[in-house]
Tab-separated table of C-alpha atoms in Angstrom:
chain	number	residue	atom	x	y	z
A	1	MET	CA	31.742	-5.907	15.234
A	2	HIS	CA	30.916	-10.004	15.410
A	3	ASP	CA	33.277	-12.572	14.734
A	4	ILE	CA	31.539	-14.195	11.839
A	5	VAL	CA	32.668	-17.685	10.760
A	6	PHE	CA	31.757	-19.247	7.334
A	7	VAL	CA	29.717	-22.132	7.479
A	8	ALA	CA	31.006	-24.482	4.410
A	9	ALA	CA	31.550	-28.189	3.705
A	10	PRO	CA	35.431	-29.318	3.617
A	11	SER	CA	34.548	-30.275	-0.231
A	12	ASP	CA	32.690	-26.794	-1.159
A	13	ALA	CA	35.552	-25.074	-2.818
A	14	ILE	CA	33.889	-21.896	-4.134
A	15	SER	CA	32.891	-21.304	-0.291
A	16	ALA	CA	36.588	-21.766	0.841
A	17	ASP	CA	38.267	-19.658	-1.698
A	18	ILE	CA	35.761	-16.927	-0.300
A	19	ALA	CA	36.462	-17.525	3.177
A	20	ARG	CA	40.329	-17.596	2.176
A	21	ARG	CA	40.436	-14.186	0.521
A	22	TRP	CA	38.061	-12.541	3.177
A	23	GLN	CA	40.031	-14.388	6.173
A	24	PHE	CA	36.990	-15.913	7.634
A	25	PRO	CA	37.356	-18.861	9.480
A	26	VAL	CA	35.401	-21.897	8.280
A	27	ALA	CA	33.030	-24.092	10.495
A	28	GLY	CA	31.258	-27.204	9.486
A	29	ASP	CA	28.244	-26.801	11.782
A	30	VAL	CA	26.235	-23.527	12.638
A	31	PRO	CA	27.058	-21.542	15.898
A	32	ASP	CA	24.938	-19.703	17.885
A	33	GLY	CA	25.339	-15.979	16.198
A	34	LEU	CA	25.600	-14.704	13.093
A	35	TYR	CA	27.641	-16.544	10.149
A	36	LEU	CA	28.255	-16.519	6.333
A	37	ARG	CA	27.208	-19.641	3.768
A	38	MET	CA	26.574	-20.312	0.121
A	39	GLN	CA	22.647	-21.234	-0.416
A	40	ASP	CA	21.521	-21.620	-3.786
A	41	GLY	CA	24.016	-19.843	-5.633
A	42	SER	CA	24.343	-16.972	-3.716
A	43	LEU	CA	26.554	-15.549	-0.122
A	44	GLY	CA	24.232	-14.598	2.858
A	45	LEU	CA	24.147	-13.564	6.126
A	46	TYR	CA	22.395	-15.458	8.732
A	47	ASP	CA	21.326	-16.335	12.277
A	48	GLY	CA	21.820	-19.346	14.167
A	49	ALA	CA	18.982	-18.351	16.542
A	50	ASP	CA	16.872	-18.421	13.440
A	51	ARG	CA	17.196	-22.529	12.680
A	52	GLN	CA	14.566	-22.092	9.940
A	53	GLN	CA	17.060	-19.979	8.104
A	54	LYS	CA	14.634	-17.611	6.828
A	55	HIS	CA	15.781	-14.330	7.176
A	56	ALA	CA	19.157	-14.043	5.406
A	57	VAL	CA	20.416	-10.877	4.164
A	58	SER	CA	22.330	-10.885	0.490
A	59	VAL	CA	23.198	-8.604	-1.664
A	60	ASN	CA	20.654	-9.063	-5.217
A	61	PHE	CA	20.819	-6.555	-8.043
A	62	LEU	CA	18.446	-9.170	-9.724
A	63	SER	CA	15.335	-9.082	-7.188
A	64	PRO	CA	12.207	-7.973	-8.479
A	65	GLN	CA	12.279	-4.578	-6.613
A	66	SER	CA	15.836	-3.832	-8.151
A	67	GLN	CA	14.910	-4.757	-11.614
A	68	TYR	CA	11.466	-3.183	-11.225
A	69	ARG	CA	13.694	0.514	-10.215
A	70	LYS	CA	15.939	0.017	-13.238
A	71	ALA	CA	13.357	-0.685	-15.821
A	72	HIS	CA	11.043	2.645	-14.620
A	73	GLY	CA	13.293	5.402	-16.077
A	74	GLY	CA	16.706	3.563	-15.083
A	75	GLY	CA	15.845	5.224	-11.702
A	76	ARG	CA	15.940	8.881	-12.909
A	77	GLY	CA	12.939	9.909	-11.388
A	78	GLU	CA	13.876	8.770	-7.875
A	79	PRO	CA	14.745	10.951	-5.296
A	80	VAL	CA	18.589	9.757	-4.812
A	81	VAL	CA	19.129	10.465	-8.626
A	82	LYS	CA	17.500	13.944	-8.098
A	83	ALA	CA	19.411	14.755	-5.159
A	84	ILE	CA	22.918	13.185	-6.737
A	85	GLY	CA	22.851	16.338	-9.195
A	86	MET	CA	23.174	14.196	-12.661
A	87	LYS	CA	22.299	15.984	-15.609
A	88	GLY	CA	22.523	13.939	-18.792
A	89	SER	CA	26.226	13.162	-18.163
A	90	ASP	CA	27.308	9.618	-19.094
A	91	ASP	CA	30.681	9.988	-16.950
A	92	TYR	CA	29.047	11.334	-13.727
A	93	ARG	CA	31.251	9.667	-11.027
A	94	VAL	CA	29.975	9.157	-7.542
A	95	ILE	CA	31.496	7.726	-4.427
A	96	ASP	CA	28.890	5.621	-2.223
A	97	ALA	CA	30.894	5.898	1.138
A	98	THR	CA	28.361	3.776	2.969
A	99	PRO	CA	26.911	1.517	0.720
A	100	GLY	CA	25.466	-1.175	3.176
A	101	LEU	CA	23.497	-3.694	0.784
A	102	GLY	CA	24.189	-1.952	-2.234
A	103	ARG	CA	20.713	-0.519	-3.458
A	104	ASP	CA	21.275	3.112	-3.913
A	105	ALA	CA	24.118	2.385	-5.546
A	106	PHE	CA	22.342	0.338	-7.786
A	107	VAL	CA	20.105	2.935	-8.773
A	108	LEU	CA	22.490	5.208	-9.381
A	109	ALA	CA	24.081	3.122	-11.655
A	110	SER	CA	21.091	2.122	-13.487
A	111	ALA	CA	20.776	6.266	-14.409
A	112	GLY	CA	24.220	5.990	-16.052
A	113	CYS	CA	26.384	6.950	-12.859
A	114	HIS	CA	29.907	5.306	-12.329
A	115	VAL	CA	29.815	4.704	-8.547
A	116	THR	CA	32.548	3.526	-6.249
A	117	LEU	CA	31.064	1.627	-3.220
A	118	ILE	CA	33.752	2.086	-0.371
A	119	GLU	CA	32.839	-0.863	2.516
A	120	ARG	CA	35.019	-0.945	5.306
A	121	SER	CA	33.189	-4.215	7.133
A	122	SER	CA	34.769	-7.338	5.604
A	123	VAL	CA	31.530	-8.962	5.901
A	124	VAL	CA	29.295	-6.527	4.011
A	125	ALA	CA	32.343	-6.301	1.294
A	126	ALA	CA	32.021	-9.894	0.695
A	127	LEU	CA	28.253	-9.803	0.471
A	128	LEU	CA	28.642	-6.958	-2.184
A	129	GLU	CA	31.183	-8.778	-4.213
A	130	ASP	CA	29.162	-11.481	-4.352
A	131	GLY	CA	25.987	-9.697	-5.396
A	132	LEU	CA	28.098	-7.636	-8.274
A	133	ARG	CA	29.553	-11.054	-9.495
A	134	ARG	CA	25.843	-12.165	-9.941
A	135	LEU	CA	24.877	-9.250	-11.890
A	136	LYS	CA	27.980	-9.556	-13.807
A	137	ASP	CA	27.017	-12.688	-15.422
A	138	SER	CA	23.441	-10.961	-15.917
A	139	ASP	CA	24.228	-7.410	-17.009
A	140	PRO	CA	28.177	-6.983	-17.418
A	141	LEU	CA	27.373	-2.763	-18.827
A	142	LEU	CA	25.716	-2.233	-15.763
A	143	ALA	CA	28.079	-3.798	-13.069
A	144	ALA	CA	31.025	-2.321	-14.821
A	145	ARG	CA	29.614	0.704	-13.718
A	146	LEU	CA	30.084	-0.464	-9.897
A	147	THR	CA	33.312	-0.757	-8.188
A	148	LEU	CA	34.064	-1.951	-4.976
A	149	LEU	CA	36.897	-0.853	-2.494
A	150	HIS	CA	37.262	-2.565	1.024
A	151	GLY	CA	38.636	0.270	3.068
A	152	ASN	CA	37.512	2.962	5.601
A	153	SER	CA	35.895	5.238	3.630
A	154	ALA	CA	36.929	8.601	6.195
A	155	GLU	CA	40.727	7.658	4.985
A	156	VAL	CA	40.105	6.548	1.180
A	157	MET	CA	38.242	10.042	0.848
A	158	GLN	CA	40.717	12.009	2.685
A	159	TYR	CA	43.384	10.303	0.570
A	160	TRP	CA	41.909	10.032	-2.732
A	161	ASP	CA	44.287	11.072	-5.427
A	162	GLN	CA	42.266	11.879	-8.117
A	163	SER	CA	39.967	15.024	-8.939
A	164	ASP	CA	37.008	13.061	-10.644
A	165	VAL	CA	34.801	12.639	-8.160
A	166	ASP	CA	31.255	14.551	-8.677
A	167	ALA	CA	29.141	13.965	-5.674
A	168	VAL	CA	29.800	11.606	-2.359
A	169	TYR	CA	26.933	9.644	-1.012
A	170	LEU	CA	26.537	9.169	2.922
A	171	ASP	CA	23.320	6.961	3.987
A	172	PRO	CA	24.644	6.413	7.787
A	173	MET	CA	22.711	3.620	9.761
A	174	PHE	CA	20.281	5.547	11.750
A	175	PRO	CA	19.160	3.823	15.239
A	176	HIS	CA	15.619	2.571	14.928
A	177	ARG	CA	13.593	3.794	18.098
A	178	LYS	CA	10.626	1.339	17.203
A	179	LYS	CA	10.273	-1.781	18.891
A	180	SER	CA	12.575	-4.334	17.207
A	181	ALA	CA	9.727	-6.142	15.913
A	182	MET	CA	8.921	-2.804	13.782
A	183	VAL	CA	12.185	-3.175	12.472
A	184	LYS	CA	12.667	-5.671	9.444
A	185	LYS	CA	14.798	-8.731	10.379
A	186	GLU	CA	17.243	-7.723	7.511
A	187	MET	CA	17.812	-4.760	9.177
A	188	ARG	CA	18.363	-6.207	12.611
A	189	LEU	CA	20.816	-8.853	11.176
A	190	PHE	CA	22.190	-5.692	9.867
A	191	GLN	CA	22.567	-3.498	12.989
A	192	GLN	CA	23.672	-6.643	15.085
A	193	LEU	CA	26.379	-7.175	13.125
A	194	LEU	CA	27.617	-3.680	12.450
A	195	GLY	CA	25.595	-1.382	15.274
A	196	ASP	CA	24.780	2.175	14.517
A	197	ASP	CA	27.590	4.515	12.784
A	198	PRO	CA	29.028	6.699	15.969
A	199	ASP	CA	31.483	8.227	13.980
A	200	ALA	CA	29.139	9.146	10.891
A	201	ASP	CA	29.990	12.743	11.521
A	202	ALA	CA	33.667	12.230	10.404
A	203	LEU	CA	32.591	10.957	7.051
A	204	LEU	CA	31.100	14.569	6.091
A	205	PRO	CA	34.315	16.531	5.903
A	206	PRO	CA	36.628	14.391	3.578
A	207	ALA	CA	33.252	14.259	1.414
A	208	ARG	CA	33.112	17.692	1.338
A	209	GLN	CA	36.470	18.249	0.427
A	210	LEU	CA	36.399	15.754	-1.980
A	211	ALA	CA	33.357	15.959	-3.932
A	212	LYS	CA	33.397	18.840	-6.966
A	213	ASN	CA	29.838	19.212	-7.018
A	214	ARG	CA	27.998	18.014	-3.928
A	215	VAL	CA	27.530	15.553	-1.039
A	216	VAL	CA	24.223	13.980	-0.133
A	217	VAL	CA	23.275	12.353	3.021
A	218	LYS	CA	20.262	10.236	3.122
A	219	ARG	CA	18.688	10.897	6.480
A	220	PRO	CA	15.073	9.782	8.269
A	221	ASN	CA	12.862	12.510	7.510
A	222	SER	CA	12.204	12.833	11.575
A	223	ALA	CA	16.460	13.051	11.878
A	224	GLU	CA	18.420	15.908	12.530
A	225	PRO	CA	20.929	16.935	9.403
A	226	LEU	CA	24.375	15.024	9.721
A	227	GLY	CA	26.915	17.477	11.708
A	228	ALA	CA	26.823	21.144	12.192
A	229	ASP	CA	26.202	23.136	9.131
A	230	LYS	CA	22.694	23.534	7.671
A	231	PRO	CA	22.352	21.483	3.887
A	232	SER	CA	22.278	23.945	1.047
A	233	MET	CA	18.943	21.994	-0.254
A	234	ALA	CA	17.079	19.117	0.837
A	235	ILE	CA	14.849	16.438	-1.394
A	236	THR	CA	12.411	14.947	0.611
A	237	SER	CA	10.678	11.642	-0.461
A	238	LYS	CA	7.814	9.748	1.759
A	239	LYS	CA	10.223	8.560	4.320
A	240	HIS	CA	13.498	9.900	3.491
A	241	ARG	CA	15.124	13.352	3.184
A	242	PHE	CA	18.164	14.022	0.927
A	243	ASP	CA	20.385	16.660	2.162
A	244	VAL	CA	22.472	18.502	-0.038
A	245	TYR	CA	25.793	20.062	0.406
A	246	ILE	CA	27.039	22.083	-2.488
A	247	CYS	CA	30.546	22.002	-3.209
A	248	HIS	CA	32.962	24.371	-5.262
A	249	ASN	CA	36.111	22.313	-5.577
A	250	ALA	CA	36.181	22.138	-9.329
């Protein structure tokens, strides 16, 4: 984990409030490494080595790509929705224990799920919070189906005191074995910030103990299943596989 500074002018009250709540040190100058800043009304993660600031990482649920996925069937035809097991219920509750930039959580919420995103990185949690803030201004009903928690997913699931979780969704960071130029710059920034998920296997046991219906693990098609147990079934797409572990905790 890198120490992240928040680059902001002294007069920028919005940035100062975000930095204070998430306990980011504030700097006036751009550092050499990763940093956060508000730009055009949204929070972004930047690399100080990229002086042109072309490749910020931000959470944008209002992007054309996100809105296209929402508009075309509300995401119900997407493999992740099929894998999660929602069948017409308007009260299907999902924990996304590795939300990243929230794209799959957004698809699930667009399909009607109530999704709790648990993120342990304060940087990523701040980006998600900012994306949810802007989504709430545009689509408050959809935003109400997305809840953000900041914490360690394994611990939160272990001590979850309600029996209302229908499914748990896991999408661990997978080490890219191609040359770095082949990996999206956005993903490279994310990996620079977080690294891989060496403890991803530790998420599966508490997830399977908590979910009433199933646990879904997103993997590259070339990757082995997470953990030692064989999944109950799998749903495949062009690049990914959704391993499904059926649970009986109702």
